[in-house]
PDB file of C-alpha atoms in Angstrom:
ATOM      1  CA  MET A   1      38.266 109.838  -6.453  1.00 76.00           C
ATOM      2  CA  ASN A   2      37.581 105.494  -6.477  1.00 83.00           C
ATOM      3  CA  PRO A   3      37.541 104.581 -10.133  1.00 91.00           C
ATOM      4  CA  TYR A   4      35.810 101.241  -8.801  1.00 96.00           C
ATOM      5  CA  LYS A   5      31.792 101.385  -7.877  1.00 96.00           C
ATOM      6  CA  LEU A   6      28.662  99.960  -8.101  1.00 97.00           C
ATOM      7  CA  GLU A   7      26.038 101.461 -10.188  1.00 97.00           C
ATOM      8  CA  SER A   8      22.458 100.243 -10.169  1.00 97.00           C
ATOM      9  CA  LEU A   9      21.084  96.621  -8.721  1.00 97.00           C
ATOM     10  CA  ILE A  10      17.949  95.340 -10.894  1.00 98.00           C
ATOM     11  CA  PRO A  11      15.558  94.976  -9.747  1.00 98.00           C
ATOM     12  CA  ASN A  12      15.010  95.472  -5.941  1.00 98.00           C
ATOM     13  CA  PRO A  13      13.762  94.364  -4.056  1.00 98.00           C
ATOM     14  CA  ALA A  14      14.106  90.894  -6.073  1.00 98.00           C
ATOM     15  CA  THR A  15      12.682  87.370  -6.228  1.00 97.00           C
ATOM     16  CA  THR A  16      14.507  85.766  -8.803  1.00 97.00           C
ATOM     17  CA  GLN A  17      17.477  87.444 -10.512  1.00 97.00           C
ATOM     18  CA  VAL A  18      19.220  90.644 -10.336  1.00 98.00           C
ATOM     19  CA  THR A  19      21.523  92.685 -12.536  1.00 98.00           C
ATOM     20  CA  GLU A  20      24.353  94.598 -11.401  1.00 98.00           C
ATOM     21  CA  ASN A  21      26.071  97.488 -12.933  1.00 98.00           C
ATOM     22  CA  TYR A  22      29.535  98.178 -12.339  1.00 98.00           C
ATOM     23  CA  VAL A  23      32.512 100.077 -12.873  1.00 97.00           C
ATOM     24  CA  ALA A  24      35.640  97.852 -12.835  1.00 96.00           C
ATOM     25  CA  ASP A  25      37.645  98.573 -15.937  1.00 91.00           C
ATOM     26  CA  ASP A  26      41.114  99.112 -14.606  1.00 89.00           C
ATOM     27  CA  ALA A  27      41.359  96.648 -11.862  1.00 95.00           C
ATOM     28  CA  ASN A  28      43.381  93.419 -11.952  1.00 96.00           C
ATOM     29  CA  SER A  29      40.515  91.372 -10.493  1.00 97.00           C
ATOM     30  CA  ALA A  30      37.097  91.867  -9.073  1.00 98.00           C
ATOM     31  CA  TYR A  31      34.454  89.972  -7.595  1.00 98.00           C
ATOM     32  CA  LEU A  32      30.990  90.599  -5.779  1.00 98.00           C
ATOM     33  CA  MET A  33      30.643  89.588  -2.312  1.00 98.00           C
ATOM     34  CA  VAL A  34      26.665  88.827  -1.889  1.00 98.00           C
ATOM     35  CA  VAL A  35      26.283  88.713   2.290  1.00 98.00           C
ATOM     36  CA  ASN A  36      22.989  87.500   4.326  1.00 98.00           C
ATOM     37  CA  THR A  37      23.230  90.487   6.835  1.00 97.00           C
ATOM     38  CA  ASN A  38      20.844  88.255   9.295  1.00 95.00           C
ATOM     39  CA  ASN A  39      23.240  85.104   9.227  1.00 96.00           C
ATOM     40  CA  GLY A  40      26.427  86.262   8.053  1.00 95.00           C
ATOM     41  CA  SER A  41      26.657  83.573   5.225  1.00 96.00           C
ATOM     42  CA  SER A  42      27.874  84.993   1.644  1.00 97.00           C
ATOM     43  CA  ASN A  43      28.378  84.143  -2.509  1.00 97.00           C
ATOM     44  CA  ASN A  44      30.835  85.288  -4.787  1.00 98.00           C
ATOM     45  CA  TYR A  45      30.439  86.404  -8.301  1.00 98.00           C
ATOM     46  CA  ILE A  46      33.743  86.582 -10.120  1.00 98.00           C
ATOM     47  CA  LEU A  47      33.452  89.438 -12.453  1.00 98.00           C
ATOM     48  CA  ASP A  48      34.812  90.645 -16.090  1.00 96.00           C
ATOM     49  CA  THR A  49      36.457  93.907 -15.226  1.00 95.00           C
ATOM     50  CA  THR A  50      36.279  94.796 -19.484  1.00 94.00           C
ATOM     51  CA  SER A  51      32.440  94.345 -19.064  1.00 96.00           C
ATOM     52  CA  TYR A  52      29.901  96.556 -17.021  1.00 96.00           C
ATOM     53  CA  SER A  53      26.994  94.165 -15.948  1.00 98.00           C
ATOM     54  CA  ILE A  54      26.436  90.923 -14.274  1.00 98.00           C
ATOM     55  CA  THR A  55      23.525  88.725 -13.654  1.00 98.00           C
ATOM     56  CA  PHE A  56      23.027  86.403 -10.938  1.00 97.00           C
ATOM     57  CA  ASP A  57      20.160  84.123 -10.156  1.00 97.00           C
ATOM     58  CA  VAL A  58      19.293  85.007  -6.059  1.00 97.00           C
ATOM     59  CA  SER A  59      15.872  82.437  -6.252  1.00 97.00           C
ATOM     60  CA  GLY A  60      17.638  79.962  -3.761  1.00 96.00           C
ATOM     61  CA  TYR A  61      18.339  82.956  -1.602  1.00 97.00           C
ATOM     62  CA  THR A  62      16.185  83.139   1.935  1.00 96.00           C
ATOM     63  CA  ALA A  63      14.211  86.283   2.036  1.00 97.00           C
ATOM     64  CA  GLY A  64      15.730  88.865   3.585  1.00 97.00           C
ATOM     65  CA  ILE A  65      18.314  91.963   3.490  1.00 98.00           C
ATOM     66  CA  TYR A  66      21.907  91.091   1.665  1.00 98.00           C
ATOM     67  CA  GLU A  67      24.966  93.671   1.332  1.00 98.00           C
ATOM     68  CA  VAL A  68      26.420  93.418  -2.059  1.00 98.00           C
ATOM     69  CA  ILE A  69      29.682  94.371  -1.736  1.00 98.00           C
ATOM     70  CA  LEU A  70      32.686  95.364  -4.824  1.00 98.00           C
ATOM     71  CA  VAL A  71      35.815  94.034  -4.268  1.00 98.00           C
ATOM     72  CA  ALA A  72      38.750  94.998  -6.993  1.00 97.00           C
ATOM     73  CA  ASN A  73      42.440  94.514  -6.279  1.00 96.00           C
ATOM     74  CA  GLY A  74      41.870  92.416  -3.000  1.00 96.00           C
ATOM     75  CA  ALA A  75      39.679  95.372  -1.448  1.00 96.00           C
ATOM     76  CA  THR A  76      36.652  96.340  -0.553  1.00 97.00           C
ATOM     77  CA  GLN A  77      35.382  99.399  -2.740  1.00 97.00           C
ATOM     78  CA  THR A  78      31.710 100.175  -2.300  1.00 96.00           C
ATOM     79  CA  SER A  79      28.427  97.979  -1.402  1.00 97.00           C
ATOM     80  CA  GLN A  80      24.549  98.276  -2.132  1.00 98.00           C
ATOM     81  CA  THR A  81      21.875  96.951  -0.459  1.00 98.00           C
ATOM     82  CA  LEU A  82      19.953  94.125  -2.016  1.00 98.00           C
ATOM     83  CA  ILE A  83      16.080  93.259  -0.571  1.00 98.00           C
ATOM     84  CA  LYS A  84      15.332  89.315  -1.465  1.00 98.00           C
ATOM     85  CA  GLN A  85      11.415  89.062  -1.306  1.00 96.00           C
TER      86      GLN A  85
END
């Protein structure tokens, strides 16, 4: 069983900000990689492994579909789809 996971992405679809709830409390390091599925560009957001959520700004993102990927201890763990309006 994977101890690291993404729990919820709110709101989705999004226009300005997104809050991702996650579990990564035993990881040495963790980050979210947000990848534009159309052109492959990405942004990384370092996670506090003692916390359970992060809010990040998507207002500068172009409209489209993105994959939000949880990377913990250097390995891809799980992902969710984000729709940017």
